[in-house]
Coordinates of C-alpha atoms and ligand atoms in Angstrom, one line a residue:
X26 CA 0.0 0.0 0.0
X27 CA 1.6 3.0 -0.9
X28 CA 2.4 5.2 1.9
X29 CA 1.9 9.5 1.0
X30 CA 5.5 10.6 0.1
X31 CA 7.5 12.5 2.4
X32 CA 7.1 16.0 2.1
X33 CA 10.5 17.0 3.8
X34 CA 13.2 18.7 0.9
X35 CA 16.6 18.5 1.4
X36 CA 18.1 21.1 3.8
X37 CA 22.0 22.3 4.1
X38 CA 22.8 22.5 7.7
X39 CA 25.8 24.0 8.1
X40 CA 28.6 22.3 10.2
X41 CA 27.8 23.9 13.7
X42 CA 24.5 22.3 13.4
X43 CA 25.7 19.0 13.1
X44 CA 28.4 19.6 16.3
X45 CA 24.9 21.2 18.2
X46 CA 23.2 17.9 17.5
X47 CA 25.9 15.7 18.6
X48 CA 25.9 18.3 21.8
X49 CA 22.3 17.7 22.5
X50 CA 22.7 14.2 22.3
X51 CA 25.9 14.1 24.4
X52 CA 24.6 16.2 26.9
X53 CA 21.1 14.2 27.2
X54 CA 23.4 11.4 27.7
X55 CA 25.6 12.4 30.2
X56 CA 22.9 13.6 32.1
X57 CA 20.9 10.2 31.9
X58 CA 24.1 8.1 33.2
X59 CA 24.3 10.8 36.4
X60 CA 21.0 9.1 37.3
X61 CA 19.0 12.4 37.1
X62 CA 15.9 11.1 35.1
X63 CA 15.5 8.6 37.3
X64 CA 13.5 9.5 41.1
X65 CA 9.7 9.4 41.3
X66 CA 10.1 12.9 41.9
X67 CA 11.9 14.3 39.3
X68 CA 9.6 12.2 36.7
X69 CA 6.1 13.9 38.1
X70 CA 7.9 17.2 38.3
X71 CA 9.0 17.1 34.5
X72 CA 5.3 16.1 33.7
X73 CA 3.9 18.6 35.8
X74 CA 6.2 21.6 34.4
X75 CA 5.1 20.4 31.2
X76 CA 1.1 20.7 31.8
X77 CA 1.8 24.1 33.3
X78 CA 3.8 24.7 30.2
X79 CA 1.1 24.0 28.0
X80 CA -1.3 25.9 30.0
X81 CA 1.1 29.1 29.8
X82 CA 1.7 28.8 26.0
X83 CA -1.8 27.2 25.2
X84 CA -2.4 30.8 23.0
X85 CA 1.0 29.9 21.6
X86 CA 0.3 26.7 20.6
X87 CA -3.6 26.9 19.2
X88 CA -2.3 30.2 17.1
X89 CA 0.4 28.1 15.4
X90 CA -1.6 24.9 14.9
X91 CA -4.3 27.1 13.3
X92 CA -1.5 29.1 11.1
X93 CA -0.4 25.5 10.1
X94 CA -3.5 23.7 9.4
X95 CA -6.4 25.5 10.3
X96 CA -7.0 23.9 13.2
X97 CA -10.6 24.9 14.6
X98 CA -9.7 25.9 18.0
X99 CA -12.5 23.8 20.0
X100 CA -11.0 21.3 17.9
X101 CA -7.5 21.8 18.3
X102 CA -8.4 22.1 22.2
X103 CA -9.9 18.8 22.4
X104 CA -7.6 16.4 20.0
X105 CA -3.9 18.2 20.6
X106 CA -4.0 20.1 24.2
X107 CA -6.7 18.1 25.5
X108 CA -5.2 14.4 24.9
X109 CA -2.3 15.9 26.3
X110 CA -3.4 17.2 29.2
X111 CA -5.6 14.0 29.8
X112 CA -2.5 11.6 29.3
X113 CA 0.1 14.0 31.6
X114 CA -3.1 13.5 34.9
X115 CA -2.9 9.8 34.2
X116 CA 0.0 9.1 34.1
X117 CA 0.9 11.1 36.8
X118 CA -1.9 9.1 39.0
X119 CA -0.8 5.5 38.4
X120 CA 3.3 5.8 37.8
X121 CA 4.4 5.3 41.3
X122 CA 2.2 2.0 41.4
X123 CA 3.9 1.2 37.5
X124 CA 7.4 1.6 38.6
X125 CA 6.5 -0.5 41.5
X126 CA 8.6 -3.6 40.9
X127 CA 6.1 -6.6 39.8
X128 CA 6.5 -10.3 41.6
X129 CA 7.5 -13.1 39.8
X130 CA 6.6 -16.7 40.4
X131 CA 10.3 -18.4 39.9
X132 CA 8.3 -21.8 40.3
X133 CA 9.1 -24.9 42.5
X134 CA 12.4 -25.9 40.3
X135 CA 14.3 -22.9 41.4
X136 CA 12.6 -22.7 45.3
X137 CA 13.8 -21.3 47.4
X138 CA 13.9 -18.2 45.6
X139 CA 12.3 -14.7 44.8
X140 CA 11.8 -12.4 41.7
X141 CA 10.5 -9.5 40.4
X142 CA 10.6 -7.6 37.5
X143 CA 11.5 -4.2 37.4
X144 CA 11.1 -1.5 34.8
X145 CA 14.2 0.3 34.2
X146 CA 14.7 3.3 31.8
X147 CA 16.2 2.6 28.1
X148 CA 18.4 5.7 28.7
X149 CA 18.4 8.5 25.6
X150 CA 15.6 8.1 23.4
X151 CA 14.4 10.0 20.0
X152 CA 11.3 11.1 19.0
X153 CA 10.5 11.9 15.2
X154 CA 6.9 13.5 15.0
X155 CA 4.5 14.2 12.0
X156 CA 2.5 17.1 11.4
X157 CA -0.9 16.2 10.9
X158 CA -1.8 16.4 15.2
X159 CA 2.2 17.8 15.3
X160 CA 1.5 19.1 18.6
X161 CA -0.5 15.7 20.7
X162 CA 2.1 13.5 18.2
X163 CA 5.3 15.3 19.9
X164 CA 4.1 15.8 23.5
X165 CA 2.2 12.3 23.8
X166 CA 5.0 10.2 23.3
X167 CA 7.3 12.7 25.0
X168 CA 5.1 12.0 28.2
X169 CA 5.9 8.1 28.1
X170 CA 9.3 8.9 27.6
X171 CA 9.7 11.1 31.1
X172 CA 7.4 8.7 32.7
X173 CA 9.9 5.9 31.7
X174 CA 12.7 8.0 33.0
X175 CA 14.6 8.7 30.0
X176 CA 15.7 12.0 28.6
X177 CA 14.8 12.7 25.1
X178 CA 15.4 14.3 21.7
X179 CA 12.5 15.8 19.8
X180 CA 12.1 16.4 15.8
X181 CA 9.0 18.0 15.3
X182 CA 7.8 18.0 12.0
X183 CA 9.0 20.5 9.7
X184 CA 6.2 20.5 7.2
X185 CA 3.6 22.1 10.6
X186 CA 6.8 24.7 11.0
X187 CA 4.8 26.9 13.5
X188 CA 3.4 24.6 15.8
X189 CA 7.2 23.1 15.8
X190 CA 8.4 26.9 16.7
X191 CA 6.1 26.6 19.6
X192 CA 6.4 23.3 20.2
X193 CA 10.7 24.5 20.3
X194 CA 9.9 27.2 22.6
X195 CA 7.6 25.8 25.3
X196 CA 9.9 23.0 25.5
X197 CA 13.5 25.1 26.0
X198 CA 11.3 27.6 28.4
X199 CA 9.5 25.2 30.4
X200 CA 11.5 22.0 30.4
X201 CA 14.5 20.7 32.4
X202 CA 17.4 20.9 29.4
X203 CA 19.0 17.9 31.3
X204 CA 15.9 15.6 30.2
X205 CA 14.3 17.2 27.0
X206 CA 15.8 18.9 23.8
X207 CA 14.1 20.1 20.8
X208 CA 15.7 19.9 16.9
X209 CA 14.0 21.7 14.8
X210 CA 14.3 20.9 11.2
X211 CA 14.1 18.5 7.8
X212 CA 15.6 15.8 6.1
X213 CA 19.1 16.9 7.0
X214 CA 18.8 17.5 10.3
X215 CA 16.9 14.3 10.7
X216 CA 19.7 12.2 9.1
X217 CA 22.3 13.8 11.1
X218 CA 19.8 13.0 14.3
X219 CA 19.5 9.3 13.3
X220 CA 23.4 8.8 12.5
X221 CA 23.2 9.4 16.5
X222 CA 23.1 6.2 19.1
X223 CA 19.8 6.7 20.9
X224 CA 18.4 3.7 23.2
X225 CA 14.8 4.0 21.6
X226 CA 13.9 5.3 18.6
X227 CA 9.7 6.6 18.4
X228 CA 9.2 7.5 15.2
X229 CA 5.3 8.8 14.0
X230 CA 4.6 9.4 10.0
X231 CA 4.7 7.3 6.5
X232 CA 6.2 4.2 5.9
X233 CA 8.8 5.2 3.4
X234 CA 10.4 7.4 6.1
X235 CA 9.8 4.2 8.7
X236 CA 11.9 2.2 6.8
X237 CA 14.4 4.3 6.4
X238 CA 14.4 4.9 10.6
X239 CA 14.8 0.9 11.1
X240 CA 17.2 1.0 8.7
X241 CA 19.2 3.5 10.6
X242 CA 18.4 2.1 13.8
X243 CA 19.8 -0.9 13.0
X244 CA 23.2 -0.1 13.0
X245 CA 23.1 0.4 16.4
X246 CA 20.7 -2.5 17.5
X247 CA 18.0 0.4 18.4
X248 CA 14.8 -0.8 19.4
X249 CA 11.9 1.3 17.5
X250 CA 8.6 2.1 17.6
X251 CA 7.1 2.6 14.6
X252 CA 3.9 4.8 14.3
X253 CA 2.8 4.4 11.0
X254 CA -0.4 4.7 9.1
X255 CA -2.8 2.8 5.8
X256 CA -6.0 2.4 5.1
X257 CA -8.0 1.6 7.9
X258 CA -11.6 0.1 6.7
X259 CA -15.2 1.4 8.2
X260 CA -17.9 -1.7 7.8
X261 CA -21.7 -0.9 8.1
X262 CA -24.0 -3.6 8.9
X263 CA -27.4 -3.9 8.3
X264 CA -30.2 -3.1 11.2
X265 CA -27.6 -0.9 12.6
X266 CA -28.6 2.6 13.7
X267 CA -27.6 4.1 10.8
X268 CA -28.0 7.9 11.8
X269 CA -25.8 7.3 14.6
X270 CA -23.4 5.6 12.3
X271 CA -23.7 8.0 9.9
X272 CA -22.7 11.1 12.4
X273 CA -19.7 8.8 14.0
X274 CA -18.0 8.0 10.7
X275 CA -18.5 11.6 10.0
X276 CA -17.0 12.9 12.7
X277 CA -14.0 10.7 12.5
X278 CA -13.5 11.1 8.3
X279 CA -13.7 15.1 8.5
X280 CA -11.8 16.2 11.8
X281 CA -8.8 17.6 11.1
X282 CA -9.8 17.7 7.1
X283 CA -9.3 13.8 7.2
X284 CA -5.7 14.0 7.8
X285 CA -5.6 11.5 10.8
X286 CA -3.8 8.4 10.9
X287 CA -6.9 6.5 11.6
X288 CA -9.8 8.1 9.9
X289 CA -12.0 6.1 8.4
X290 CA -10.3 5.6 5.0
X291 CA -13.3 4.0 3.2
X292 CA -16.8 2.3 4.2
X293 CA -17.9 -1.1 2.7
X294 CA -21.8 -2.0 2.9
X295 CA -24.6 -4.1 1.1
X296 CA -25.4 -1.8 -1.6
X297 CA -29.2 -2.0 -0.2
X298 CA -27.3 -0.3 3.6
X299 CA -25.6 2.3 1.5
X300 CA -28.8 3.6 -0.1
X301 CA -29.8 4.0 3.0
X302 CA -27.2 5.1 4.8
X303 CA -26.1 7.7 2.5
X304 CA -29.0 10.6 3.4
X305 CA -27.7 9.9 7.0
X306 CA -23.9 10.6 6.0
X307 CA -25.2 13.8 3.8
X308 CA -27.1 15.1 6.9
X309 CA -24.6 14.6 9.4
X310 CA -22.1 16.5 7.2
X311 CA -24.3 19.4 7.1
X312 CA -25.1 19.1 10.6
X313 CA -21.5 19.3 11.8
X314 CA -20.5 21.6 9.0
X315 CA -23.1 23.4 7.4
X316 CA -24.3 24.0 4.1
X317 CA -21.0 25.4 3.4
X318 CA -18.0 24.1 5.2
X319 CA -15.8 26.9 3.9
X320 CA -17.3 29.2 6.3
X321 CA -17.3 26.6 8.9
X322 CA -15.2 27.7 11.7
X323 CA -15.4 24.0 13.0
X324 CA -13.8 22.6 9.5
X325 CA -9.9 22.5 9.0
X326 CA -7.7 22.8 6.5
X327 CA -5.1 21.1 4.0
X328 CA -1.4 21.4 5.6
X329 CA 0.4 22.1 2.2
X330 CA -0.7 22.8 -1.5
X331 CA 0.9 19.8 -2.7
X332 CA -1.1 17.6 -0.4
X333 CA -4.2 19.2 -2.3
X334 CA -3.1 18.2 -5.3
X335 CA -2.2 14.7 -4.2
X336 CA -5.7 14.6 -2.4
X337 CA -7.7 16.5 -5.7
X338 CA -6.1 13.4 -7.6
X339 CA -8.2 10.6 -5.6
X340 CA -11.7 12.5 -6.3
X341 CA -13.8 11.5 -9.3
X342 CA -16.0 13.8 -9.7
X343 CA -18.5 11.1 -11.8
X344 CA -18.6 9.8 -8.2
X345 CA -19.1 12.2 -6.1
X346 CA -22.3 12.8 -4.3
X347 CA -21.0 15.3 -2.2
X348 CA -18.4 17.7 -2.6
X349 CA -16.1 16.8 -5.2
X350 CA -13.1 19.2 -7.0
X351 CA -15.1 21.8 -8.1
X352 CA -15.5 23.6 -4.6
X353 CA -11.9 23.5 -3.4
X354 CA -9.6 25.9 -3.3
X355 CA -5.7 25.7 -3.5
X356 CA -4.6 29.3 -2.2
X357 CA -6.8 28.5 0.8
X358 CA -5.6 25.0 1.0
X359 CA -9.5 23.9 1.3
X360 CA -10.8 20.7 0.2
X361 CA -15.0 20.4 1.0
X362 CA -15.7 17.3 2.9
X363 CA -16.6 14.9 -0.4
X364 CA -18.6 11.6 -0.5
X365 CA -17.7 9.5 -3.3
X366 CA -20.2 6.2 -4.4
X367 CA -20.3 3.4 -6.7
X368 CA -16.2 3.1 -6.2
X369 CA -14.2 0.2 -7.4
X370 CA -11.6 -1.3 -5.3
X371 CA -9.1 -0.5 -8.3
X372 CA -10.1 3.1 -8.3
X373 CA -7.1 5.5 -7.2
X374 CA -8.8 6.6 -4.4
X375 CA -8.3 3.1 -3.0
X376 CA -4.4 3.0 -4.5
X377 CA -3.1 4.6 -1.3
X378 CA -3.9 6.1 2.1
X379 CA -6.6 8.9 1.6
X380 CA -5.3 10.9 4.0
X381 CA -7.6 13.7 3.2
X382 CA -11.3 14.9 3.2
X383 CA -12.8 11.7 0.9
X384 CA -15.2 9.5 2.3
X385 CA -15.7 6.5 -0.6
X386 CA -18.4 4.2 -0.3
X387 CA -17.9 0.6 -1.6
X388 CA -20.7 -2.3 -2.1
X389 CA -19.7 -5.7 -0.6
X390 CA -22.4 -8.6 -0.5
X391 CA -22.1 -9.3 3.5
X392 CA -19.4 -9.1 6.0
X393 CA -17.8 -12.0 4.8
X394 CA -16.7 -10.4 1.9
X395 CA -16.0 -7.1 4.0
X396 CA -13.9 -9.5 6.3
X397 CA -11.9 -10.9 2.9
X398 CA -11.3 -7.7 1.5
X399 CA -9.6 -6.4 4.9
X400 CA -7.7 -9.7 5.1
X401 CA -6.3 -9.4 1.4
X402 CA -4.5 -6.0 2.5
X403 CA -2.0 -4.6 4.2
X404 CA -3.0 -4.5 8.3
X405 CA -4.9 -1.5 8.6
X406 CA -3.9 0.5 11.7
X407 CA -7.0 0.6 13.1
X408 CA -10.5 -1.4 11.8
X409 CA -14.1 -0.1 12.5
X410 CA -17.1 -2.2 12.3
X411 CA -21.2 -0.9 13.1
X412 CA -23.2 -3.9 13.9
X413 CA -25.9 -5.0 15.7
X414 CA -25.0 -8.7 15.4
X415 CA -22.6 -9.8 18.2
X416 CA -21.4 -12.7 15.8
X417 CA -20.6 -10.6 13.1
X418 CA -18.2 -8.4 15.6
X419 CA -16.8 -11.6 16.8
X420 CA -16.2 -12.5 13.4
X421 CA -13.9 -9.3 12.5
X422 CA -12.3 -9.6 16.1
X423 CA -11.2 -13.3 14.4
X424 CA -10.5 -13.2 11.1
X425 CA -9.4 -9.7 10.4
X426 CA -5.7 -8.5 12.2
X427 CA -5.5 -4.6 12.7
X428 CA -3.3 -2.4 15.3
X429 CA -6.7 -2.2 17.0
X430 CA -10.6 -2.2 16.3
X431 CA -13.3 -0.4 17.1
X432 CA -16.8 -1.2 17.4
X433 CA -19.8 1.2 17.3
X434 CA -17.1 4.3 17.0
X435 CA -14.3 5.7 15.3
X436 CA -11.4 7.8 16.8
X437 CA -12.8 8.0 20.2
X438 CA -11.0 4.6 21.4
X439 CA -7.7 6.7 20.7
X440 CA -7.9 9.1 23.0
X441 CA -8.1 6.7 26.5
X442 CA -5.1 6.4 28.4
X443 CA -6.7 3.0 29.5
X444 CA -6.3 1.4 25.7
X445 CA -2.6 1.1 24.3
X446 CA -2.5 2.9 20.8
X447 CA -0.1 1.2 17.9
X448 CA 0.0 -0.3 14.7
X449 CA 1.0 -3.9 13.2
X450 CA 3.1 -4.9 10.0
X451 CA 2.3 -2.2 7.6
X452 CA 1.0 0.2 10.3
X453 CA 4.0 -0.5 12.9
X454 CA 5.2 -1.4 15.8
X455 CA 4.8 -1.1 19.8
X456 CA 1.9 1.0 21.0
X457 CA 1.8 3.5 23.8
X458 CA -0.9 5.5 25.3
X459 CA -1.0 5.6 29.5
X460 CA 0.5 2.4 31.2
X461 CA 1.9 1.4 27.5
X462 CA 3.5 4.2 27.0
X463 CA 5.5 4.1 30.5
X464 CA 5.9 0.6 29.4
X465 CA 7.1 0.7 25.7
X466 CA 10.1 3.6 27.2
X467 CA 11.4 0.8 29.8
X468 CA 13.3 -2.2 30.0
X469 CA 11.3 -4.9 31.6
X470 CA 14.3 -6.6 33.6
X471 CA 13.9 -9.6 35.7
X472 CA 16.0 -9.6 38.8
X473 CA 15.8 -13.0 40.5
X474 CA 17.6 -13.8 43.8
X475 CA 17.8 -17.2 45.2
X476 CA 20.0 -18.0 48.9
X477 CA 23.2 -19.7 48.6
X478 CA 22.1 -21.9 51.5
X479 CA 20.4 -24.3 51.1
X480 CA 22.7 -25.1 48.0
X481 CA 19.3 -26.7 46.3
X482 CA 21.7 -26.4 42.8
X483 CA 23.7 -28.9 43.8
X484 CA 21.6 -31.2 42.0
X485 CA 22.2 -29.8 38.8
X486 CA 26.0 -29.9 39.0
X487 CA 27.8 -32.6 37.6
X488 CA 28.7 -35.3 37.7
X489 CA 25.6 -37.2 36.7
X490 CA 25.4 -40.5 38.4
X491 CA 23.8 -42.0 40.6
X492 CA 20.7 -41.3 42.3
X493 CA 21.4 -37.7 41.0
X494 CA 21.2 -38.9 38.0
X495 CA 17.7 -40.9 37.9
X496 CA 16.5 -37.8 40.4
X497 CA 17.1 -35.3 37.0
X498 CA 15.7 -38.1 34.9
X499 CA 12.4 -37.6 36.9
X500 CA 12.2 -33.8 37.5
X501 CA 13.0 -33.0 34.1
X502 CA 11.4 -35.8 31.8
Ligands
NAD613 P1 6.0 14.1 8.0 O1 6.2 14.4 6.5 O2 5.9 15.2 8.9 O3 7.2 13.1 8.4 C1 7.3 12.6 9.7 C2 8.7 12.9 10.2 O4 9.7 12.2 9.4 C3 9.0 14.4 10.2 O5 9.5 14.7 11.4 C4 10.1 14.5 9.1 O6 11.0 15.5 9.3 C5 10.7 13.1 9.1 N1 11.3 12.8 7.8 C6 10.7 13.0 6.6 N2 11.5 12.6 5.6 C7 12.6 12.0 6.2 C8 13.8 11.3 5.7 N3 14.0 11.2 4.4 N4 14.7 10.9 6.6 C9 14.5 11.1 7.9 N5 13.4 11.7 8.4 C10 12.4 12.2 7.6 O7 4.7 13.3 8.2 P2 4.0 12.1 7.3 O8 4.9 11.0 7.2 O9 3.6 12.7 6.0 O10 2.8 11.8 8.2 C11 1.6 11.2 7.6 C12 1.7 9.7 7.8 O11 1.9 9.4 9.2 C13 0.4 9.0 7.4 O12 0.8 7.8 6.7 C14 -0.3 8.7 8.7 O13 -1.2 7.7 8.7 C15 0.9 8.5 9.6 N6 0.6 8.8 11.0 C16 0.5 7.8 11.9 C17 0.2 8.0 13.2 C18 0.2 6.9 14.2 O14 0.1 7.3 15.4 N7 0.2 5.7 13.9 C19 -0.2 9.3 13.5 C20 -0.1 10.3 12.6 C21 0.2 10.0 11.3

């Protein structure tokens, strides 16, 4: 499945940048070994500078993200500060009972003896954000990261360049140096950051660009977590509450001008459900949007021209029951929310991630076929079924594999700290997201102690004879 093309052109840094980087990374370092990241203390204090941080820059940050992609403030306030501020409360509830060491059972083998496991920091970690929610994609991962007790690196993404100006100066003004540092820029920079040894790499955005992370990593055995993206499939059943539907899938294809990683990316249904789904989906768009969404102040905006031209491409205007090419407008980077019907799987709308504000409809003849068609892809990053029928969820929760799935919603699952977030094959690696992201920034180590007396190995020591011998035979048949 092909993956949006990075935007990022080639920069020249010039020389001192490179020697700043390899400062930042040295310093982050050197910093981590002294053991300051690691106290209780110091890990709620860094989380708690950072919500005050937010809450002093938070004109700051919702000016930039509406300067860089129109961001509807209410919007903006609920998916980017919001998330943020909900994940920083949670985590700093539950991490003194998550760092609490964990008993093991060693088993009767190894008695007398203890264990526990214990989650220790991976030490200086790097994280590589996109810029479609460039602010909640920076700071949520970030969170995990000082909850885990690491310092960190952050690359915000250059293509949202003034929520990473913000993003730059809330973090130097409000952030402990010794545990966070910002790099601001592209391709260049990035390359110079990934030349780096880090102890976890995060990385959020395309494919292509996650390759070429693993790739990097990989020279230095990095572990990475890779938050990618693809096309992740809405199925409608029939006798579902379809207005409801209708207004969820809405909600979840047009925030943020369809530019989330797990929008619904097209919606299969008997063709008899999409005739009558589809006033449903027309009224919920004018419900949420009005009759014209370019006056909307609730509707957002494409991040670049070039992504409107890639986005323009996928619409067929033949198709379109809504919208369509005719009422957007480049200058303004606007795209009107567009419904497209009657599409064939080997349309170009269905070549790629949509990634924008296109909603197609496709017939299949039952969720079986819904179920094969998911199944014949690459693993979506997040799956969406609307059915009434327990069996039928049952059967997607089987037979199709998806970084997660979501039943009776869309997007809303993404924003609980209580459900891990993450992809699988095409759409990554490792999730995060409350517990799982203290977890996915630490070393689960086993420590397991046993008494030298009594010297219970002696039975394992050779040599074998004897009635050693036929008591080994017995224990481990
Ligand atoms: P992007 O262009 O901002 O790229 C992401 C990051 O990669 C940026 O920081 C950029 O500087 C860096 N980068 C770009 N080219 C590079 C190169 N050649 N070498 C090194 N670094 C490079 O964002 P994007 O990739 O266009 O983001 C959109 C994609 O991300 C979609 O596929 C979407 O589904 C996915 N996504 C996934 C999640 C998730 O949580 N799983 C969230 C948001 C977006």
């Amino acid at each position: 499945m092909a993956s949006p093309t990075p935007d990022a052109a080639p920069t020249t840094p010039d020389p001192a940048q490179r020697s700043a980087i390899i400062e930042d990374v040295t310093a982050l370092r050197t910093s981590f070994d002294a053991g300051t990241t690691r106290p209780l203390r110091a890990r709620l204090a860094q989380l708690t500078a950072l919500e005050r941080g937010i809450a002093a820059e938070r004109e700051l940050l919702l000016t930039a993200l509406a300067q860089d992609l129109g961001k509807p403030r209410t919007e903006a306030a609920i998916t980017e500060l919001g998330v943020v501020g909900q994940e920083i409360r949670e985590v700093r509830r539950n991490l003194a009972s998550w760092m609490r060491p964990e008993r093991l059972r060693p088993g009767l083998l190894l008695s007398p003896a203890s264990a526990q496991l214990r989650r220790e920091p991976m030490g200086t970690t790097l994280i590589i954000a996109p810029w479609n929610y460039p602010l909640n994609l920076t700071l949520g991962p970030l969170i995990g990261a000082i909850a885990g007790g690491n310092t960190a690196i952050l690359k915000p993404s250059e293509v949202a360049p003034a929520t990473s100006a913000a993003l730059a100066h809330l973090l130097r003004t409000h952030l402990d140096p010794d545990w966070v540092r910002v790099v601001e820029g592209a391709v260049e920079e990035t390359t110079i950051l990934l030349e780096q040894r880090f102890d976890l790499i995060f990385y959020t955005g395309n494919g292509t660009v996650g390759r070429i992370v693993a790739r990097a990593a990989a020279e230095h055995l990095t572990p990475t977590v890779l938050e990618l993206g693809g096309k992740s499939p809405v199925f409608v059943d029939e006798g579902t509450d379809l207005k409801t539907a209708a207004r969820r899938i809405v909600w979840g294809k047009f925030t943020n001008a369809g530019q989330t990683c797990i929008a619904p990316d097209y919606l299969m249904a008997t063709p008899r459900t999409i005739e009558k789904l589809t006033p449903h989906l027309l009224r919920a768009v004018r419900a949420m949007y009005g009759k014209d969404p370019r006056r909307s102040p609730d509707y957002g905006r494409i991040v670049a021209e070039r992504h409107v031209d890639r986005v323009l491409g996928l619409i067929d205007d033949d198709k379109a029951i809504l919208g369509g090419t005719a009422g957007a407008d480049r200058a303004e980077r606007f795209i009107p929310p567009t419904i497209m019907t009657d599409v064939a799987w080997d349309d170009p709308v269905m070549g790629e991630e949509i990634f924008g504000p296109i909603l197609p409809l496709l017939a299949v003849d039952g969720p079986e076929e819904a179920v094969a068609r998911i199944a014949a892809g690459e693993k979506p990053l997040t799956a969406y079924v609307f059915s009434p029928r327990r069996e039928v969820e049952e059967l997607f929760a089987e037979r199709t594999s998806s970084g997660s799935l979501a039943l009776g919603m869309t997007l809303a699952h993404v924003g609980s700290s209580g459900i891990p977030f993450g992809g699988v094959g095409e759409s990554g690696m490792g999730a995060y997201h409350g517990r799982a992201g203290f977890e996915v920034f630490t070393h689960a180590k086993p420590v397991a102690r046993k008494p030298l007396r009594p010297d219970t190995l002696r039975l394992v020591y050779p040599p074998y004879t004897g009635l050693r011998k036929a008591l080994l035979g017995r224990l481990f048949r």
